[in-house]
mmCIF file of C-alpha atoms and ligand atoms in Angstrom:
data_model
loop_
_atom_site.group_PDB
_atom_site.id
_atom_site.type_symbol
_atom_site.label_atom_id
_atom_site.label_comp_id
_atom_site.label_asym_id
_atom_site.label_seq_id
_atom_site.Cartn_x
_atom_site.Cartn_y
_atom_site.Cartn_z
ATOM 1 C CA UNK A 6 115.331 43.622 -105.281
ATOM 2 C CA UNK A 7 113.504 46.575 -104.237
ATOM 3 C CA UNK A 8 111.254 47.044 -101.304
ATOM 4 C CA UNK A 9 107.953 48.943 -101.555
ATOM 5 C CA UNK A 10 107.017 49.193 -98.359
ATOM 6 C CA UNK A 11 105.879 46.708 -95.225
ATOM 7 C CA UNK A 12 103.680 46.706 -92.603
ATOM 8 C CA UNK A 13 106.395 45.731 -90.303
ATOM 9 C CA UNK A 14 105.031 42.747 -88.351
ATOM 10 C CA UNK A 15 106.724 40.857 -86.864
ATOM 11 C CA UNK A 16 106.140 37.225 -86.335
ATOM 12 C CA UNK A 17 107.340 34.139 -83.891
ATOM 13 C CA UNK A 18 111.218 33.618 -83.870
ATOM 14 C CA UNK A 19 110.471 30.269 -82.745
ATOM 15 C CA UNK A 20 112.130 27.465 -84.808
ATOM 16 C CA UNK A 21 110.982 23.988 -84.767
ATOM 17 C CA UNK A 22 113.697 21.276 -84.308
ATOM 18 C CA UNK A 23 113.893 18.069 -86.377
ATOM 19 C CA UNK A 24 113.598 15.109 -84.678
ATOM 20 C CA UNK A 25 117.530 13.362 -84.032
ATOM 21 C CA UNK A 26 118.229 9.895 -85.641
ATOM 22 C CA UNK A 27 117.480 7.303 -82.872
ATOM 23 C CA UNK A 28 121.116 6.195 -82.776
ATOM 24 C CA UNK A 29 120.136 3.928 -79.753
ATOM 25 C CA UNK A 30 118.397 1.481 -82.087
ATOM 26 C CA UNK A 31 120.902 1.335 -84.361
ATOM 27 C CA UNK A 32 123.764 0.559 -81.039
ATOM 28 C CA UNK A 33 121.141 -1.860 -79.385
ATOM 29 C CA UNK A 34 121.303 -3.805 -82.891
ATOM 30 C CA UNK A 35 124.652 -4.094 -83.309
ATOM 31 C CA UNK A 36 125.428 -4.996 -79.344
ATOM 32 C CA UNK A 37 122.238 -7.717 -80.781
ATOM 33 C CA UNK A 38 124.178 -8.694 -83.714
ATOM 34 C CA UNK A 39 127.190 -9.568 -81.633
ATOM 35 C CA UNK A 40 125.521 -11.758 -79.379
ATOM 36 C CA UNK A 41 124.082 -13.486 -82.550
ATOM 37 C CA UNK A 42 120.404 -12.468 -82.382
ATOM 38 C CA UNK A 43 120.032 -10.113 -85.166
ATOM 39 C CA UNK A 44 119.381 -12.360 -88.008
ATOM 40 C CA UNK A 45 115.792 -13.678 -86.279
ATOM 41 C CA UNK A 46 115.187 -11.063 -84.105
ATOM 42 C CA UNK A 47 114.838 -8.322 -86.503
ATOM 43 C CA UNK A 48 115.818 -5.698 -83.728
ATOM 44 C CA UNK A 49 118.553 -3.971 -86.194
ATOM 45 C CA UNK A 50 115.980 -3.018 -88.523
ATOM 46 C CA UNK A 51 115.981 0.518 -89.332
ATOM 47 C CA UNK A 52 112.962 3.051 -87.393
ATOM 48 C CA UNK A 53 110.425 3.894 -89.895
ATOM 49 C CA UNK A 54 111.035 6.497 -92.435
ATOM 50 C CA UNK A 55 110.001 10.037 -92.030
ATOM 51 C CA UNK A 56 108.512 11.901 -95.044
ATOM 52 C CA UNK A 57 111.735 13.930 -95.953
ATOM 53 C CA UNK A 58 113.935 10.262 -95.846
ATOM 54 C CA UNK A 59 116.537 11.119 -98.380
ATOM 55 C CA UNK A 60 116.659 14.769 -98.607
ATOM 56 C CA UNK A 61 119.621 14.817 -95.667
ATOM 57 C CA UNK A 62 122.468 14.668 -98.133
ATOM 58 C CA UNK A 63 121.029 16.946 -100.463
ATOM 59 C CA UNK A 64 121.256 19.662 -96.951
ATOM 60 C CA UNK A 65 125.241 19.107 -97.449
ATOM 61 C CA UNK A 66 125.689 19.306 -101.391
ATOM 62 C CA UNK A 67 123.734 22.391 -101.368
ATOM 63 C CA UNK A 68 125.863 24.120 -98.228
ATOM 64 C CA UNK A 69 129.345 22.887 -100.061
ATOM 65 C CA UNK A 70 128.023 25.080 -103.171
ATOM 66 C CA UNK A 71 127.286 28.291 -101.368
ATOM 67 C CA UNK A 72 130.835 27.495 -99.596
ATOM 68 C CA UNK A 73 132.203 26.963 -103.235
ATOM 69 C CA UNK A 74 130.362 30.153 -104.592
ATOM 70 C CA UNK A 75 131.523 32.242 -101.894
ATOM 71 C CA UNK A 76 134.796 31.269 -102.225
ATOM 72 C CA UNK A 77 135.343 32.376 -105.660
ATOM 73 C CA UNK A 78 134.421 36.020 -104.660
ATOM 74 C CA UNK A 79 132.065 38.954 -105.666
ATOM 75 C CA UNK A 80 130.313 37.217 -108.675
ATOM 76 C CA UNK A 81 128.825 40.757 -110.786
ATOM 77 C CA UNK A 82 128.593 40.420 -114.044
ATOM 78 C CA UNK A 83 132.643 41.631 -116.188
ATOM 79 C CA UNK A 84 134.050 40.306 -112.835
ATOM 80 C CA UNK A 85 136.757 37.412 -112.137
ATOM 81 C CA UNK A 86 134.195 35.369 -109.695
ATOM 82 C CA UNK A 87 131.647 35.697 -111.930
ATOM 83 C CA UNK A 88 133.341 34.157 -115.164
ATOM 84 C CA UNK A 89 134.008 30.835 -112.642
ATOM 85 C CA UNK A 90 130.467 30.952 -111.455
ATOM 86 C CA UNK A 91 129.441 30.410 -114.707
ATOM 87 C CA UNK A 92 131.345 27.988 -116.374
ATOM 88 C CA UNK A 93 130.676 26.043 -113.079
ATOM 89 C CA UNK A 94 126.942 25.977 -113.177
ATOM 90 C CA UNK A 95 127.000 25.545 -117.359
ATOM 91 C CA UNK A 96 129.021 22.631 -115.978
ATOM 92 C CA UNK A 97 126.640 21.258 -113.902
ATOM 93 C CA UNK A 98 124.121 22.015 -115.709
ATOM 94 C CA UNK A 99 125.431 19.537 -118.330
ATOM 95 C CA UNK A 100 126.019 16.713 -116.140
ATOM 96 C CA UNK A 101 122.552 16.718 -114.469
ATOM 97 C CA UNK A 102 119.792 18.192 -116.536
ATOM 98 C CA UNK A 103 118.158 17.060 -119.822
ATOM 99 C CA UNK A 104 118.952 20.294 -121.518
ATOM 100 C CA UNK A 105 120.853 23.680 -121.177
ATOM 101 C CA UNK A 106 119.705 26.937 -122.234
ATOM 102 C CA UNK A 107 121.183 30.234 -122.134
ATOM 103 C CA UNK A 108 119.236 33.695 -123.161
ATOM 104 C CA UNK A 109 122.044 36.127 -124.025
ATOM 105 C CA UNK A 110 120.800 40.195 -123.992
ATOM 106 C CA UNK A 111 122.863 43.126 -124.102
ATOM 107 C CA UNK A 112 122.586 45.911 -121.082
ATOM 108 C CA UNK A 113 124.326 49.509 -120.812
ATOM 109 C CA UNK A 114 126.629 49.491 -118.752
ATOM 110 C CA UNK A 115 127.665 52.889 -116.188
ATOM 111 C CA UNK A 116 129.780 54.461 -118.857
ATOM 112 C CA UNK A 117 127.246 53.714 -121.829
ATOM 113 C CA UNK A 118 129.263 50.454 -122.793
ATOM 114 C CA UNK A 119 127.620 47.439 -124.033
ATOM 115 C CA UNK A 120 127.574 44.357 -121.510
ATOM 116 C CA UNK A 121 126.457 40.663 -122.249
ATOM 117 C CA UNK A 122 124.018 39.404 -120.029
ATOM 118 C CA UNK A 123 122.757 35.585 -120.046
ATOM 119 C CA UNK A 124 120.244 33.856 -118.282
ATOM 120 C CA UNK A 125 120.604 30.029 -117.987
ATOM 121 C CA UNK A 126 118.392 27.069 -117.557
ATOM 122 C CA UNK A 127 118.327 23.573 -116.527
ATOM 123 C CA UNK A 128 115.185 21.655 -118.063
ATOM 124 C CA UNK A 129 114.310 18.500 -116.637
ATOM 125 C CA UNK A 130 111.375 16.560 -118.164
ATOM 126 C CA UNK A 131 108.204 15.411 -116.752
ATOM 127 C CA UNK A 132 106.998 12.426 -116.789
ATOM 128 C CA UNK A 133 103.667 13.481 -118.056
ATOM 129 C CA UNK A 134 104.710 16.715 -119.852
ATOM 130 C CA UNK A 135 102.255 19.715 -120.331
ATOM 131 C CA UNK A 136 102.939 23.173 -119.161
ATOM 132 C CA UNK A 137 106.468 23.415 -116.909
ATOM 133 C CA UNK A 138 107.287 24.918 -113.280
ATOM 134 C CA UNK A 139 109.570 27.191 -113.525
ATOM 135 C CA UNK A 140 112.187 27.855 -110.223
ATOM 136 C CA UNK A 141 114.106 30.856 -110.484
ATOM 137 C CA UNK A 142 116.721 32.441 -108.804
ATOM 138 C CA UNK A 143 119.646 35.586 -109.327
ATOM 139 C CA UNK A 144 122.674 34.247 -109.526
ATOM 140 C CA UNK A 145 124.360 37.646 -109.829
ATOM 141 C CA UNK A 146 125.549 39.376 -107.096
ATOM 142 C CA UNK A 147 125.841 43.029 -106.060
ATOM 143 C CA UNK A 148 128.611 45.181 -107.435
ATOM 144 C CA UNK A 149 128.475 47.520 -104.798
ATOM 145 C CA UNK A 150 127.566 48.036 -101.268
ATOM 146 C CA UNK A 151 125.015 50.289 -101.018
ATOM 147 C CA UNK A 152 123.701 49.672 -97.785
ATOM 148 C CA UNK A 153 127.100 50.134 -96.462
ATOM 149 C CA UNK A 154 127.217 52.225 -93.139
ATOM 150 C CA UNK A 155 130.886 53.088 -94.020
ATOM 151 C CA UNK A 156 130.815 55.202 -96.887
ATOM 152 C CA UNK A 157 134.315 53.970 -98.114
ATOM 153 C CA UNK A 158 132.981 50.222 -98.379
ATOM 154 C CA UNK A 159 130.321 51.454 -100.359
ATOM 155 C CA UNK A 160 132.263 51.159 -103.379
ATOM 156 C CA UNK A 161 133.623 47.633 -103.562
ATOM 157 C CA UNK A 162 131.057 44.545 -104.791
ATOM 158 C CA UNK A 163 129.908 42.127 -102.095
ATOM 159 C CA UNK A 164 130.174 38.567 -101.842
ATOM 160 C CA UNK A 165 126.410 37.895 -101.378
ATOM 161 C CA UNK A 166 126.480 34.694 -99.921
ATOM 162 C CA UNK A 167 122.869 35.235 -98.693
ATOM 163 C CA UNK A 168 122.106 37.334 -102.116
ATOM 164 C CA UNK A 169 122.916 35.526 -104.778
ATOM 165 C CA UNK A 170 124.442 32.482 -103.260
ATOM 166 C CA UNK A 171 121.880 30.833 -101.462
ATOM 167 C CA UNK A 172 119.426 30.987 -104.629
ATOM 168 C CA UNK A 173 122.124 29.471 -106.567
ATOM 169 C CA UNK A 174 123.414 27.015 -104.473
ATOM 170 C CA UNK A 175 119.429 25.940 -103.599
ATOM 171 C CA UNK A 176 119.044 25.280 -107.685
ATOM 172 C CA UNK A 177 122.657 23.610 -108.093
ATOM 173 C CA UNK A 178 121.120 21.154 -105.558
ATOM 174 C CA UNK A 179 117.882 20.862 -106.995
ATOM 175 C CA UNK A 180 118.915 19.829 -110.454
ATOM 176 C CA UNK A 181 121.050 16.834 -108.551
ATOM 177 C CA UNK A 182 117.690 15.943 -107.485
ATOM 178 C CA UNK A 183 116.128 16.287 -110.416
ATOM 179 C CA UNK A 184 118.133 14.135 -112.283
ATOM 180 C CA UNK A 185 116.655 11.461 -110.774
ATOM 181 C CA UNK A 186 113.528 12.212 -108.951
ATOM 182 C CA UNK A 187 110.897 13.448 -111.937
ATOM 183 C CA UNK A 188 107.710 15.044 -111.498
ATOM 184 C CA UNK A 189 104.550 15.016 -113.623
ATOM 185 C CA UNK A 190 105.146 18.552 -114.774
ATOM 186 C CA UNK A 191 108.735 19.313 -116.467
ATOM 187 C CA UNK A 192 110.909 21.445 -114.301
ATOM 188 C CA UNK A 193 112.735 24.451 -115.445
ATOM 189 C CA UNK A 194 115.614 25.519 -113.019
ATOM 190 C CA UNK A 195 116.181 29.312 -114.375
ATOM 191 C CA UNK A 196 119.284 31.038 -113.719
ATOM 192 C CA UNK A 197 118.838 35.124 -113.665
ATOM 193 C CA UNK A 198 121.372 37.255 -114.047
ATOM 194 C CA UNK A 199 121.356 41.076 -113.829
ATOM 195 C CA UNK A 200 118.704 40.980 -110.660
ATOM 196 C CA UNK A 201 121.104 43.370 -108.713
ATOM 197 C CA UNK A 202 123.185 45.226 -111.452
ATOM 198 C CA UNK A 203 122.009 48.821 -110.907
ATOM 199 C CA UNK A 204 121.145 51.379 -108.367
ATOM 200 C CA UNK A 205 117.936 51.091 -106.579
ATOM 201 C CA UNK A 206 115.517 52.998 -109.118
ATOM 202 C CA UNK A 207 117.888 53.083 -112.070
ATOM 203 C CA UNK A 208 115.423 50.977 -113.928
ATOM 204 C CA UNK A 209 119.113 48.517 -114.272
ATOM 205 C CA UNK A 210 117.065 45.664 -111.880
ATOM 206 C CA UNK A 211 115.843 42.357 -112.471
ATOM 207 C CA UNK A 212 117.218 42.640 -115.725
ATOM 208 C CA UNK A 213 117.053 38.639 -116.917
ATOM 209 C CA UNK A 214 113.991 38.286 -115.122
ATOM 210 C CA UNK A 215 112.203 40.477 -117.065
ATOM 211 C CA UNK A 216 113.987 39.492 -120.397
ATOM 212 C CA UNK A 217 112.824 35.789 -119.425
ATOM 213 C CA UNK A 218 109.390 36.842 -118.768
ATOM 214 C CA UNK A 219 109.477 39.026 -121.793
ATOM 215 C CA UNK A 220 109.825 36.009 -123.976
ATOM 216 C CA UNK A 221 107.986 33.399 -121.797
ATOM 217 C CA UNK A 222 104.739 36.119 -122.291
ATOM 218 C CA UNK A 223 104.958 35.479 -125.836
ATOM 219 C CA UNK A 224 105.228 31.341 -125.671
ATOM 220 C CA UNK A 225 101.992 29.291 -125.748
ATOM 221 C CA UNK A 226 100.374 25.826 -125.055
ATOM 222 C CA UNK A 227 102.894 23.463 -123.021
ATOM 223 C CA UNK A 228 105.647 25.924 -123.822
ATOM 224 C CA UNK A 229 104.318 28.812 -121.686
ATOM 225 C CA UNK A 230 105.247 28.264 -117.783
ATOM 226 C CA UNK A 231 102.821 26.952 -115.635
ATOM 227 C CA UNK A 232 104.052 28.835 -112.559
ATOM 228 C CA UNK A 233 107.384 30.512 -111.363
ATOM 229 C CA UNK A 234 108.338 29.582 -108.072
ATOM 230 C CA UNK A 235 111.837 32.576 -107.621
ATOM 231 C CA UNK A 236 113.955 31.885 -104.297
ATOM 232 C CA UNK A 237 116.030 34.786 -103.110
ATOM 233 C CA UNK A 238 117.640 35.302 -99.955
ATOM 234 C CA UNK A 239 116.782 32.241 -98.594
ATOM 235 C CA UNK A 240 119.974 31.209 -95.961
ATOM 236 C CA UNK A 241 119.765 33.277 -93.228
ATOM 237 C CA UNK A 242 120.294 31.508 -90.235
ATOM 238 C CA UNK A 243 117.299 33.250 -88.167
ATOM 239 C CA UNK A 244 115.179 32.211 -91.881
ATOM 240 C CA UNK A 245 111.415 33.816 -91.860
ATOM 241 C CA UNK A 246 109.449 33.373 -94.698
ATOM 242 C CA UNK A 247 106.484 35.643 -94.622
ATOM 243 C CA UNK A 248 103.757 35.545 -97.435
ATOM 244 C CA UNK A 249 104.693 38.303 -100.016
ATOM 245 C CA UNK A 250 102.252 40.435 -101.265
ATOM 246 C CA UNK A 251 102.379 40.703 -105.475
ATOM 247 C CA UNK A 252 102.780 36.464 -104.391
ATOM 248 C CA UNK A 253 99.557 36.588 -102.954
ATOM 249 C CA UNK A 254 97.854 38.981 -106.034
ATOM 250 C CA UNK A 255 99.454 36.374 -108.523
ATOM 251 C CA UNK A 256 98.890 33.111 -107.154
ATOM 252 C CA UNK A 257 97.381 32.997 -104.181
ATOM 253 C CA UNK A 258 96.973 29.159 -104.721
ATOM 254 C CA UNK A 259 101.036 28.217 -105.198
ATOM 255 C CA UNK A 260 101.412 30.577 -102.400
ATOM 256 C CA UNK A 261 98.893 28.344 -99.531
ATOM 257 C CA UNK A 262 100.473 25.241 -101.629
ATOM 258 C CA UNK A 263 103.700 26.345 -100.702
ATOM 259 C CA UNK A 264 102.644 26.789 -96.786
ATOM 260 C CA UNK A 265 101.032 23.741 -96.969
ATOM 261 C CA UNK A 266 104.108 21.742 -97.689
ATOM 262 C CA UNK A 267 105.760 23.635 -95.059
ATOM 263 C CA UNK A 268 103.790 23.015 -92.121
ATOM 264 C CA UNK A 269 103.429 19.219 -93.565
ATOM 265 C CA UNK A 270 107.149 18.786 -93.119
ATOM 266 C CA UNK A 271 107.733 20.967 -89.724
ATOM 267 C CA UNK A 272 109.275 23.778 -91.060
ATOM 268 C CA UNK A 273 108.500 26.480 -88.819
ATOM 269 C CA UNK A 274 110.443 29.340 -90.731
ATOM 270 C CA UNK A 275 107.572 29.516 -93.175
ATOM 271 C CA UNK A 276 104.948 32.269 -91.698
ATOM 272 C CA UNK A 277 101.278 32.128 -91.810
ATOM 273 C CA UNK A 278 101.022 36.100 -92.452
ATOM 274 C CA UNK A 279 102.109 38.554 -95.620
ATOM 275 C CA UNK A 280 105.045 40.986 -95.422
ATOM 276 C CA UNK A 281 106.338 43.115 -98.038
ATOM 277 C CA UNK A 282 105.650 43.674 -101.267
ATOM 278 C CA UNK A 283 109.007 43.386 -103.426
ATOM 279 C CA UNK A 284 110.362 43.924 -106.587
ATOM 280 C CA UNK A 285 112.081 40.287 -107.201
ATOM 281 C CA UNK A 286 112.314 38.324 -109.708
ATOM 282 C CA UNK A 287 108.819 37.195 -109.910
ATOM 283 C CA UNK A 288 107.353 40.732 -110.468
ATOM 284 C CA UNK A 289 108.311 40.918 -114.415
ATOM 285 C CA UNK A 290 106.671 37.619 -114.486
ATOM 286 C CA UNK A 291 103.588 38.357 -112.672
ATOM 287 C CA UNK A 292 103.379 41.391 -114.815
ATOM 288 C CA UNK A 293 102.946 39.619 -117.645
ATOM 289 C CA UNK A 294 100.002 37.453 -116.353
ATOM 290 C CA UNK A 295 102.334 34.318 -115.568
ATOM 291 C CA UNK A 296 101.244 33.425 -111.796
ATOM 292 C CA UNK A 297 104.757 34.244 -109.833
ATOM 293 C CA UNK A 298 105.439 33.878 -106.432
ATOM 294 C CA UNK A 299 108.765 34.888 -104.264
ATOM 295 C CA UNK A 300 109.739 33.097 -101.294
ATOM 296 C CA UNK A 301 112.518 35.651 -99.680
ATOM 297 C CA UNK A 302 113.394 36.394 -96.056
ATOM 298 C CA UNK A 303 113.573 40.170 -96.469
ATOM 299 C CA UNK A 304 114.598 41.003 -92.553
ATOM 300 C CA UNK A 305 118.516 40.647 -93.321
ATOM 301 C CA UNK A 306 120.810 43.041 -91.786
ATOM 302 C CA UNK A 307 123.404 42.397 -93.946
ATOM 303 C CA UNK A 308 121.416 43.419 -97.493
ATOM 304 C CA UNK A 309 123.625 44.972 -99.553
ATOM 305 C CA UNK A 310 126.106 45.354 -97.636
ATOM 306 C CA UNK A 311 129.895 43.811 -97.183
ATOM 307 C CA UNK A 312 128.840 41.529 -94.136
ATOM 308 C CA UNK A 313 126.463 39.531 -96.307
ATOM 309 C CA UNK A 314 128.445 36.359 -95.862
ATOM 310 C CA UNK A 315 128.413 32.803 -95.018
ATOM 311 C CA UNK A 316 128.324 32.955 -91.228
ATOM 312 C CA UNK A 317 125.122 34.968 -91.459
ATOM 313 C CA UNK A 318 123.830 32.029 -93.658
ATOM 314 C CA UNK A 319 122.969 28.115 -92.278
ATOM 315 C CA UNK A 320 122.747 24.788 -94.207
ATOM 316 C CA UNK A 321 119.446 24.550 -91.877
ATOM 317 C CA UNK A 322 117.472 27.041 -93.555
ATOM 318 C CA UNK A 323 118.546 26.459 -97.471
ATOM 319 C CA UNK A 324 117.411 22.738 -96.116
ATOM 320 C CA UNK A 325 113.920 23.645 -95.371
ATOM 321 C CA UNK A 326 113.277 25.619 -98.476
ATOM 322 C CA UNK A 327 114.634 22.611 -100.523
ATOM 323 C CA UNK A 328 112.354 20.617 -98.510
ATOM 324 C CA UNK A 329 109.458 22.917 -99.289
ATOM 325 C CA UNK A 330 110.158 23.101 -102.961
ATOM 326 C CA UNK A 331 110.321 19.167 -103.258
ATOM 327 C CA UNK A 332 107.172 18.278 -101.581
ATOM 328 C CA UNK A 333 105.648 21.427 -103.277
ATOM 329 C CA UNK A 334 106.404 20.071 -106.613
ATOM 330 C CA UNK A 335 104.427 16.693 -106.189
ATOM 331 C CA UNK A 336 101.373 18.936 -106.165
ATOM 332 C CA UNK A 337 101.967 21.450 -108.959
HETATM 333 ZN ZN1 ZN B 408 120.113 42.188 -103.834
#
């Protein structure tokens, strides 16, 4: 993903805490229980639900696959890590969603070679069909370190728990979701791969994103997306979410939708004003007159470089963009 430029604002670094399970109701009823008043008294009975009731286990399944992800190593495309990654998601992928697609292309590669590329998808149907959401990710990671202070790091690919990972891991635990929570629209979890395969301005970026949205231009009716919702970078533990500006010219209305759900559910790392405007995975889309937005916490440290790893990231903030997502999706 490439930067064009920002206006550099910076907003609050507060972060709003979720309320803590009242475990005193649940002692007083047991303490209740022994005495022999629970039955009648109905003290035992669980505190009223909050909206995101349910969504708690979903925080650890997605955490245990950026752990999983991270531990099988730098995941670019001809490399060890990424061969697992892949058989591991096709593998999910087949155990939770309706259907599994993968769009093979063919790239150059830095000595003029050929190199298979494939972008994969999870469709889950709606339960009143018509035109899908699609939520995209990179699932690639960097094979070098270009952002590397050290000049002799700059050479060796990165684990990119934050880039890469936290996209990934975010759909892995959406399409457990999905596999039993449906929305009116179908879903389409999309896979990219080649997002970070060449040097910045080598024109080797975003590579399955724009082969997706190369095809998806030429799809019409229910086939054609409806929206693309892409995730990238989403884990960092101090997570801001600032508006993005191509977001805003694209779909101004998924982006307040978005925001909407955010502030409905108390998550705090989603900011009122725009930052940025990137080249992500949404740009080839938006390009192509499909409304595209990117929700990305750009202010990393660690981008692109060898310290992009899973202490930098938190189960918190890939929590609160799953959150987002879910309560977005009701509205879509
Ligand atoms: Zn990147």
């Amino acid at each position: 993903m490439i930067d064009k430029g920002s206006d550099h604002s910076k907003g609050s670094l507060g972060r709003q805490a979720r309320p803590s399970s009242p475990h005193w109701i649940r002692v007083l009823g047991l303490i209740l229980a022994a005495m022999g008043f629970a039955a009648a008294s109905g003290w035992a009975a669980p505190p009223p639900a909050p909206d995101n009731a349910g969504l708690g286990s979903f925080s650890k399944l997605i955490w245990a696959y950026l752990e999983e992800l991270c531990s099988m190593g730098p995941r670019n495309p001809g490399s060890p890590g990424y061969a697992k990654m892949v058989g591991r998601i096709l593998h999910i992928g087949r155990e939770q969603a309706d259907e599994v697609l993968q769009y093979p292309f063919t790239v150059h590669g830095s000595q003029g070679e050929p190199v298979t590329l494939a972008d994969i998808e999870f469709r889950f149907a709606g339960t009143e069909g018509g035109q899908p959401i699609l939520i995209g990710a990179h699932y690639d990671t960097r094979p070098f370190a270009d952002e590397e202070k050290q000049e002799d790091r700059r050479n060796t690919p990165i684990i990119g728990a934050n880039d890469g990972g936290s996209g990934t891991a975010l759909l892995l635990g959406l399409a457990h979701y999905l596999k039993d929570h449906r929305f009116k629209r179908p879903v389409h979890l999309v896979f990219f791969d080649g997002e970070d395969y060449g040097l910045l301005h080598s024109g080797q970026m975003l590579l399955g994103s724009a082969h997706y949205a190369s095809l998806a231009a030429g799809w019409e009716g229910d086939q054609r997306p409806r929206a693309v919702i892409v995730v990238d970078m989403v884990a960092d533990r101090d997570l801001e979410i600032f508006k993005e500006n191509y977001s805003l010219e694209s779909a101004p209305w998924l982006v307040d939708l978005l925001h909407a759900a955010a502030k409905k559910g108390g998550f705090s790392q989603f900011k009122d004003n725009s930052k940025y405007s990137l080249y992500d995975d949404h740009y080839p889309f938006f390009r192509s007159g499909i409304p595209a937005v990117v929700l990305i916490d750009f202010d990393y440290p660690y981008w692109h470089t060898q310290e992009d790893t899973l202490d930098k990231c938190s189960p918190e903030s890939l929590f609160a963009v799953f959150s987002v997502l879910v309560e977005a999706l009701k509205d879509i």
